[in-house]
mmCIF file of C-alpha atoms in Angstrom:
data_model
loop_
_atom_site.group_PDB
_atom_site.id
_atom_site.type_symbol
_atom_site.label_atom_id
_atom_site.label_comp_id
_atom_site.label_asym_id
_atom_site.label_seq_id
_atom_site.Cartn_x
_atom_site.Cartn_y
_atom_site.Cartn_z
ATOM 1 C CA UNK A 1 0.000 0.000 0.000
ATOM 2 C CA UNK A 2 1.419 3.145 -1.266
ATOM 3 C CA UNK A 3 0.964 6.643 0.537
ATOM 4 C CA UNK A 4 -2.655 6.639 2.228
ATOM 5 C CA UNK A 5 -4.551 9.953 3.468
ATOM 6 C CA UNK A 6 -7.887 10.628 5.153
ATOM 7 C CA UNK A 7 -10.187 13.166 4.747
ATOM 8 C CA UNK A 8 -13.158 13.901 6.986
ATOM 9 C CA UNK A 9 -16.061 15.972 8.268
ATOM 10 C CA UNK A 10 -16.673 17.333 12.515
ATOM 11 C CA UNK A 11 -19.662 17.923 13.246
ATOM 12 C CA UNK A 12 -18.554 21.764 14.679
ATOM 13 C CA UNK A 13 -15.787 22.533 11.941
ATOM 14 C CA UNK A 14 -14.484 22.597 8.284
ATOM 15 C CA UNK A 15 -13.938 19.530 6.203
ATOM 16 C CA UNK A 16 -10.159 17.938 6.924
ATOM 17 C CA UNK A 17 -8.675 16.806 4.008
ATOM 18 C CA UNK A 18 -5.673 14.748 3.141
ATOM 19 C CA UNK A 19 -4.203 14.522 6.233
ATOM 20 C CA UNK A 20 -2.314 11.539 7.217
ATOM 21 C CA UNK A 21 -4.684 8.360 8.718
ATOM 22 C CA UNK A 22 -2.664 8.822 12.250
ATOM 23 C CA UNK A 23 -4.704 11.803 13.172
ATOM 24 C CA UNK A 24 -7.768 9.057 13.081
ATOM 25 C CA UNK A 25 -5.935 8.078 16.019
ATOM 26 C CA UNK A 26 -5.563 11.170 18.013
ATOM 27 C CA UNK A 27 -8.884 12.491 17.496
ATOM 28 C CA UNK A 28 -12.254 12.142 19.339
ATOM 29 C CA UNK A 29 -13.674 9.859 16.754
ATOM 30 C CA UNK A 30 -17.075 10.976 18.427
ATOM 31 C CA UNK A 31 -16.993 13.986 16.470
ATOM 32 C CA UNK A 32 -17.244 12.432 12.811
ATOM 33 C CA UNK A 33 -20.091 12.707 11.105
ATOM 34 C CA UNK A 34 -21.118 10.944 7.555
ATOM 35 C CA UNK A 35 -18.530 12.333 4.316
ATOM 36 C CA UNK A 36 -21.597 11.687 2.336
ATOM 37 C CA UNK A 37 -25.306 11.157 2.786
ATOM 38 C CA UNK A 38 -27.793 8.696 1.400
ATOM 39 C CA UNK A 39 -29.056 9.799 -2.082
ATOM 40 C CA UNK A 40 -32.171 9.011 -4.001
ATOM 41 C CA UNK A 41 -32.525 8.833 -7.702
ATOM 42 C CA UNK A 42 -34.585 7.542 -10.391
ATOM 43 C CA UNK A 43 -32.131 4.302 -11.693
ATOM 44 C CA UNK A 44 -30.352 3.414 -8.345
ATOM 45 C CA UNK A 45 -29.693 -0.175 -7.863
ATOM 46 C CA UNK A 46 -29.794 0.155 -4.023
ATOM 47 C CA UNK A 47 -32.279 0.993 -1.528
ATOM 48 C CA UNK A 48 -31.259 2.880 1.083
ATOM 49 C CA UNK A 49 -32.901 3.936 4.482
ATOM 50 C CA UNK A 50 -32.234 4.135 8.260
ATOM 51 C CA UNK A 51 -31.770 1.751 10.552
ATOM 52 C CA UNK A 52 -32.411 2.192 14.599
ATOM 53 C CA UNK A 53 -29.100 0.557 16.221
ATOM 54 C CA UNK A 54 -30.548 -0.505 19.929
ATOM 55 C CA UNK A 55 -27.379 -0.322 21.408
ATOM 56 C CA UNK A 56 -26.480 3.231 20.237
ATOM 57 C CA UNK A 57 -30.238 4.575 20.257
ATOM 58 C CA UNK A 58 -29.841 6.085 17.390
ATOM 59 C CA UNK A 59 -30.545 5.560 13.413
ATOM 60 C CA UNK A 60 -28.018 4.760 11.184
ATOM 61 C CA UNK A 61 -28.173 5.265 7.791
ATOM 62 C CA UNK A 62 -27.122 2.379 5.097
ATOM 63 C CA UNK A 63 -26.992 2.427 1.251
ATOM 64 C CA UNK A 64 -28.473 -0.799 0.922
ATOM 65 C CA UNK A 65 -29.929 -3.733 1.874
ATOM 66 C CA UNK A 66 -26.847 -5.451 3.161
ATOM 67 C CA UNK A 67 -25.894 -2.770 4.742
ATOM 68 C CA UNK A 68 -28.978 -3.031 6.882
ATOM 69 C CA UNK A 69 -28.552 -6.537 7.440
ATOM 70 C CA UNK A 70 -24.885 -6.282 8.421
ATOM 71 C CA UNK A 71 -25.902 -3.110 11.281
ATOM 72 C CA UNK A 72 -28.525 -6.095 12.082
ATOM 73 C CA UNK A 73 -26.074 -8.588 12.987
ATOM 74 C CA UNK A 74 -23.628 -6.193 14.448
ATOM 75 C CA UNK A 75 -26.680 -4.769 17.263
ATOM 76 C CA UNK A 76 -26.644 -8.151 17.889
ATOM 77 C CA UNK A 77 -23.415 -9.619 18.023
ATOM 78 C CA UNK A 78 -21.041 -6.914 19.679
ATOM 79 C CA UNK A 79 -21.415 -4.540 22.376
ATOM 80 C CA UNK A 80 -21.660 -1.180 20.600
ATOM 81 C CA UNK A 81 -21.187 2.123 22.379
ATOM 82 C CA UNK A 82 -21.064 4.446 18.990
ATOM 83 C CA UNK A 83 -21.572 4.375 15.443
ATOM 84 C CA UNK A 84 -21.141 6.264 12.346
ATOM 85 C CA UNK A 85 -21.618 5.650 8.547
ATOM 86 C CA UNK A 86 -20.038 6.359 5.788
ATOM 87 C CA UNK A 87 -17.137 7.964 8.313
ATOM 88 C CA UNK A 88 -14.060 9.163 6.081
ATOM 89 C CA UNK A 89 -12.520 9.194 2.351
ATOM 90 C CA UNK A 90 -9.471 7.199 1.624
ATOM 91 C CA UNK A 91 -7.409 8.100 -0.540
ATOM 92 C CA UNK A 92 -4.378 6.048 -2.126
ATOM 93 C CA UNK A 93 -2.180 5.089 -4.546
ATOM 94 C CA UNK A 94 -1.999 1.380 -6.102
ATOM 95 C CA UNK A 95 -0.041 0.272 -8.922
ATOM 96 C CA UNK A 96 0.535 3.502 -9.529
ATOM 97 C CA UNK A 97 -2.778 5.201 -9.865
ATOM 98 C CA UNK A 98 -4.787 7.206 -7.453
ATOM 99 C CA UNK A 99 -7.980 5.718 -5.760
ATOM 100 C CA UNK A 100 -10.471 6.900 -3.419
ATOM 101 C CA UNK A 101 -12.648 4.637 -0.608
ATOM 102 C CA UNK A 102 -15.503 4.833 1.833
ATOM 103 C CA UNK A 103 -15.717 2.148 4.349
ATOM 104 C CA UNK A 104 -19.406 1.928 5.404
ATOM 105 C CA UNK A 105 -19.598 1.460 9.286
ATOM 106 C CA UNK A 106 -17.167 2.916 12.163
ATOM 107 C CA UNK A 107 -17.964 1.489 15.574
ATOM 108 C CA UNK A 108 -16.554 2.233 19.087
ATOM 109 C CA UNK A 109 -17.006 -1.008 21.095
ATOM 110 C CA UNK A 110 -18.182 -0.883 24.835
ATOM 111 C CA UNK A 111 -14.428 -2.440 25.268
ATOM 112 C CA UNK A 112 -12.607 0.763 23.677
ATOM 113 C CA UNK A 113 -11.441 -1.242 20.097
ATOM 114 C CA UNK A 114 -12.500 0.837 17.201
ATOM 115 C CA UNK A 115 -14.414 -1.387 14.360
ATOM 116 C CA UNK A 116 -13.887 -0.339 10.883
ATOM 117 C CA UNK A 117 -16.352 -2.333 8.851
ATOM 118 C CA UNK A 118 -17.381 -2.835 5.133
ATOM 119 C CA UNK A 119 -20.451 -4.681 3.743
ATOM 120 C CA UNK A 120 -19.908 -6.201 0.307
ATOM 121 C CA UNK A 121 -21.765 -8.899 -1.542
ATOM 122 C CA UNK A 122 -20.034 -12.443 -2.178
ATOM 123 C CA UNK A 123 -20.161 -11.557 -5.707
ATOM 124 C CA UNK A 124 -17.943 -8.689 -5.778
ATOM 125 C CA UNK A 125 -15.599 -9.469 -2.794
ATOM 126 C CA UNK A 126 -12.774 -10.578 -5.251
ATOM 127 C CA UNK A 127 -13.174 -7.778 -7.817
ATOM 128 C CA UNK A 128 -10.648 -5.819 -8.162
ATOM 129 C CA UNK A 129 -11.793 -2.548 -6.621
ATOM 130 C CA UNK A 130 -13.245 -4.440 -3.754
ATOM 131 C CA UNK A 131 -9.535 -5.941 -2.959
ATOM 132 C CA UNK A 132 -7.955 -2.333 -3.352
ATOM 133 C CA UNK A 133 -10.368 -1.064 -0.581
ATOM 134 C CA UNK A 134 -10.163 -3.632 1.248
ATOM 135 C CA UNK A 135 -6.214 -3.593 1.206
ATOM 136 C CA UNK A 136 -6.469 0.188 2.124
ATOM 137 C CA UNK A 137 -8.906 -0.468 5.098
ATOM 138 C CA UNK A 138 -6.456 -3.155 6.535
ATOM 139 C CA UNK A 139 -3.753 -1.123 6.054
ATOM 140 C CA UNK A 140 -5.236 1.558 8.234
ATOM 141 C CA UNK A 141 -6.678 -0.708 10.889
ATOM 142 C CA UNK A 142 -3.289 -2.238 11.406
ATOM 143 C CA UNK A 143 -1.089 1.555 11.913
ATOM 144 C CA UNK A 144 -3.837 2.329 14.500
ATOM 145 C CA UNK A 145 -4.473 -1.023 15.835
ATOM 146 C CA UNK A 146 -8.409 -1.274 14.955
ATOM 147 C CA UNK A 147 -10.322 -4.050 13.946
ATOM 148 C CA UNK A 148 -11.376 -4.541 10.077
ATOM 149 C CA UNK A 149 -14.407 -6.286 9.280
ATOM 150 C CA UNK A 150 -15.624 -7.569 5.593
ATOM 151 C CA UNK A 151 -19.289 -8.722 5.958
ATOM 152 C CA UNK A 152 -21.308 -10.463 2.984
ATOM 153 C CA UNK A 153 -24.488 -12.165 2.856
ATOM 154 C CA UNK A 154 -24.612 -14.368 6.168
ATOM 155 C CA UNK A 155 -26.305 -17.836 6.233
ATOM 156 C CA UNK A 156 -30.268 -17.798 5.559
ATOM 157 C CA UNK A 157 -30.743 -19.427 8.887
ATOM 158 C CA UNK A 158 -29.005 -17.212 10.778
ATOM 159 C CA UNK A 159 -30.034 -14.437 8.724
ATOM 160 C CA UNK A 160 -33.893 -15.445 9.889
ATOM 161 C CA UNK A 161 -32.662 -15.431 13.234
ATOM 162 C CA UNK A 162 -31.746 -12.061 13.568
ATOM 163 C CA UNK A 163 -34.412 -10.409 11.046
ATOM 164 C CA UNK A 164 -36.929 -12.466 13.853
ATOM 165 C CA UNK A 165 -35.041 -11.244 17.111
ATOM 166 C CA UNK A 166 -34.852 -7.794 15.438
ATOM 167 C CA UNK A 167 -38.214 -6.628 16.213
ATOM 168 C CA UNK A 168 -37.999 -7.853 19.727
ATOM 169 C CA UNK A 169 -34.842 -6.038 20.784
ATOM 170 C CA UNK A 170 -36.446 -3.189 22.174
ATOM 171 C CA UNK A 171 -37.584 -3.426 26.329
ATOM 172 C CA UNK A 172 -40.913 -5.376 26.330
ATOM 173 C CA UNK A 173 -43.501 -5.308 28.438
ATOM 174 C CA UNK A 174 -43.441 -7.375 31.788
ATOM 175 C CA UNK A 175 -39.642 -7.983 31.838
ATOM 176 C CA UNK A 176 -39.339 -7.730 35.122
ATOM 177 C CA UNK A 177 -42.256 -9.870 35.544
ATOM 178 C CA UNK A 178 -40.277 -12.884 33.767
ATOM 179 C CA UNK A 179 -36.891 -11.898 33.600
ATOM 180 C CA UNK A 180 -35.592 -14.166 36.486
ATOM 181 C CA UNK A 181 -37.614 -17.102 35.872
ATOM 182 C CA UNK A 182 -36.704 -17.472 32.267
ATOM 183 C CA UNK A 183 -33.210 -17.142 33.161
ATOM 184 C CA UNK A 184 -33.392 -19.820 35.753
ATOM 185 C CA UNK A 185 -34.833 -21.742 32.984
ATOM 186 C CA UNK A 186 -31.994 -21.176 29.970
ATOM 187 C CA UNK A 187 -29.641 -22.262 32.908
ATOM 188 C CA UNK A 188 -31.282 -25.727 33.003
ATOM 189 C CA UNK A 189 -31.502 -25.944 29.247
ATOM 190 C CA UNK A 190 -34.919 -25.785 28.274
ATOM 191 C CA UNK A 191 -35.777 -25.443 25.191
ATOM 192 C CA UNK A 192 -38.151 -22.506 23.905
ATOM 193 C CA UNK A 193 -41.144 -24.458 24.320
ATOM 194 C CA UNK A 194 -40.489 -25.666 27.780
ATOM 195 C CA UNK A 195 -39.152 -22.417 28.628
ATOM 196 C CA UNK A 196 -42.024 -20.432 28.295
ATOM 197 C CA UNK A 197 -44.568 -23.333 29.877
ATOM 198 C CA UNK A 198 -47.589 -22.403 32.491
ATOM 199 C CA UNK A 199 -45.997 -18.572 31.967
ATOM 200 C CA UNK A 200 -49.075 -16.309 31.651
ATOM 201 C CA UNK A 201 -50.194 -14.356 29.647
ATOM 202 C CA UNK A 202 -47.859 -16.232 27.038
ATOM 203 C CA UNK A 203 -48.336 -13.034 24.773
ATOM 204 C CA UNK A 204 -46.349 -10.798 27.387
ATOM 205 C CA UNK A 205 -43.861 -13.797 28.116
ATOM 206 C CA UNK A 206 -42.709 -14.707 24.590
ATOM 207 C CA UNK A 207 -41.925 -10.921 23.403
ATOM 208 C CA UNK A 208 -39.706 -11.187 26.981
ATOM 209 C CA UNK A 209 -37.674 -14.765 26.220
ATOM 210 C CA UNK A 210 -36.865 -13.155 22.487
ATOM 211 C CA UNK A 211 -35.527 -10.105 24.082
ATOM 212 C CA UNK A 212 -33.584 -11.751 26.600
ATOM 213 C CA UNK A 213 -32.303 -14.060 22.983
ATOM 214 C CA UNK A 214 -31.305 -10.842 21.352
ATOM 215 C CA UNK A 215 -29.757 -9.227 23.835
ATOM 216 C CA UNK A 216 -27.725 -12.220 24.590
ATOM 217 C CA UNK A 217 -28.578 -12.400 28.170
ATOM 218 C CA UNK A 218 -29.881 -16.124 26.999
ATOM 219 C CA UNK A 219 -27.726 -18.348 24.503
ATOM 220 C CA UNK A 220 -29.243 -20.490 21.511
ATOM 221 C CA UNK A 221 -27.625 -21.523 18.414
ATOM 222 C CA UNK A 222 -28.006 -19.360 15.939
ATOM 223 C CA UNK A 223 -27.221 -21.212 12.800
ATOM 224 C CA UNK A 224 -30.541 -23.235 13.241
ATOM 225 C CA UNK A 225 -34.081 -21.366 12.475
ATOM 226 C CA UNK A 226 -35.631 -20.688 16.166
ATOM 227 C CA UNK A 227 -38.564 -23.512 16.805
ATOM 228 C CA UNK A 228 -40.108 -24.351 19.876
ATOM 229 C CA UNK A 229 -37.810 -27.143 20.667
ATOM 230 C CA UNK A 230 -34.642 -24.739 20.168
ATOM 231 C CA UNK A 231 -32.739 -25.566 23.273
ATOM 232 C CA UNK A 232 -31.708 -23.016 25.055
ATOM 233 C CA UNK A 233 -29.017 -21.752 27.639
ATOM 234 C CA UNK A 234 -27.197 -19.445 30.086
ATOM 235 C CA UNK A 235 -25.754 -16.462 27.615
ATOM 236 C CA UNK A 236 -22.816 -14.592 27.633
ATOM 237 C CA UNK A 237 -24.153 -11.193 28.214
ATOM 238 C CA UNK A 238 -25.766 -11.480 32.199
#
């Protein structure tokens, strides 16, 4: 990777550009806000749209539908304290010739390790654009010791998983009412059925054991489409 520069937007101050990527890591990334925003027009492939990120309370935007599904599995898989899309332009030299990039997510992680993340379809991850970007993206993520994500189209099972769990995520109704007990009962490794058993109302209990799922505080595997007899246990998120 040849010489590499950064240029970005604050949300109280003039555009930065082409400054070198280690001020990335002496700045409050905080203050970044989206190089570009979400477009409409009459021929565009994409749809794109907002997203609410739980974790963050906050929307997100994304350029497609990919991207939404990747901020999906992120809400639910890592412990996000901030977010931002589309957060900087790359720009670089390879073979020669000049190249720009925007990676599509930045995260700040509840653990301080700062996520750069792309979202690109099977189909294009060996092009030869997407292997220039993602080149540049390692590169930087490596000089400031973040992590650098590629995400494509996960699984379809576990992609049901989380599109299901998605519209629980949000604090339901009577969690405090059956919180404890369905705890008690992911530690002896019921399974979804048994779990939610002689719990009434049912209605109020269900939206409960889902949240509990999605928020990790109870374990299942996820690479199997959720069904009663999905066992369950003690998560990794208490």
């Amino acid at each position: 990777m040849q010489k590499i520069t950064v240029s970005l937007l604050l949300a109280d101050g003039e555009p930065i550009e082409r400054r070198e990527i280690e001020l990335l890591g002496r700045m409050e990334l905080r203050d970044l806000v989206s190089v570009r925003q979400p477009g409409a027009y009459k021929t565009q492939k994409h749809i794109p749209g907002y997203f609410w990120m739980e974790q963050t309370k906050d929307l997100l935007w994304y350029e497609s539908r990919l991207e939404m599904m990747t901020l999906k599995t992120l809400d639910y898989e890592r412990d996000i304290e901030w977010a931002v899309s589309q957060p900087f332009l790359l720009s670089f030299k390879w073979e020669g010739k000049n190249y720009t990039h925007v990676p599509d997510f930045l995260l700040i992680l509840k653990d301080g390790t700062r996520l750069l993340v792309n979202a690109k379809p099977k189909r294009h991850l060996s092009s030869a654009r997407s292997m220039r970007s993602f080149s540049a993206c390692t590169y930087l993520a490596e000089r400031l010791n973040w992590e650098y994500v590629t995400r494509s189209e996960p699984p379809p099972e576990y992609a049901t998983n989380i599109n299901w769990l998605n519209g629980y995520k949000r604090r339901p109704f009577a969690l405090e009412k059956f919180r404890n007990e369905l705890l008690d009962r992911a530690k002896q490794g019921l399974s979804i059925g048994f779990a939610l058993r002689e719990l009434e109302p049912t209605a109020f209990a269900r939206p409960v054991l889902f949240y509990l799922m999605w928020s990790r505080q109870i374990g299942f595997d996820p690479t199997r489409v959720l069904a009663d007899d999905t066992e369950l246990w003690c998560g990794d998120a208490q």
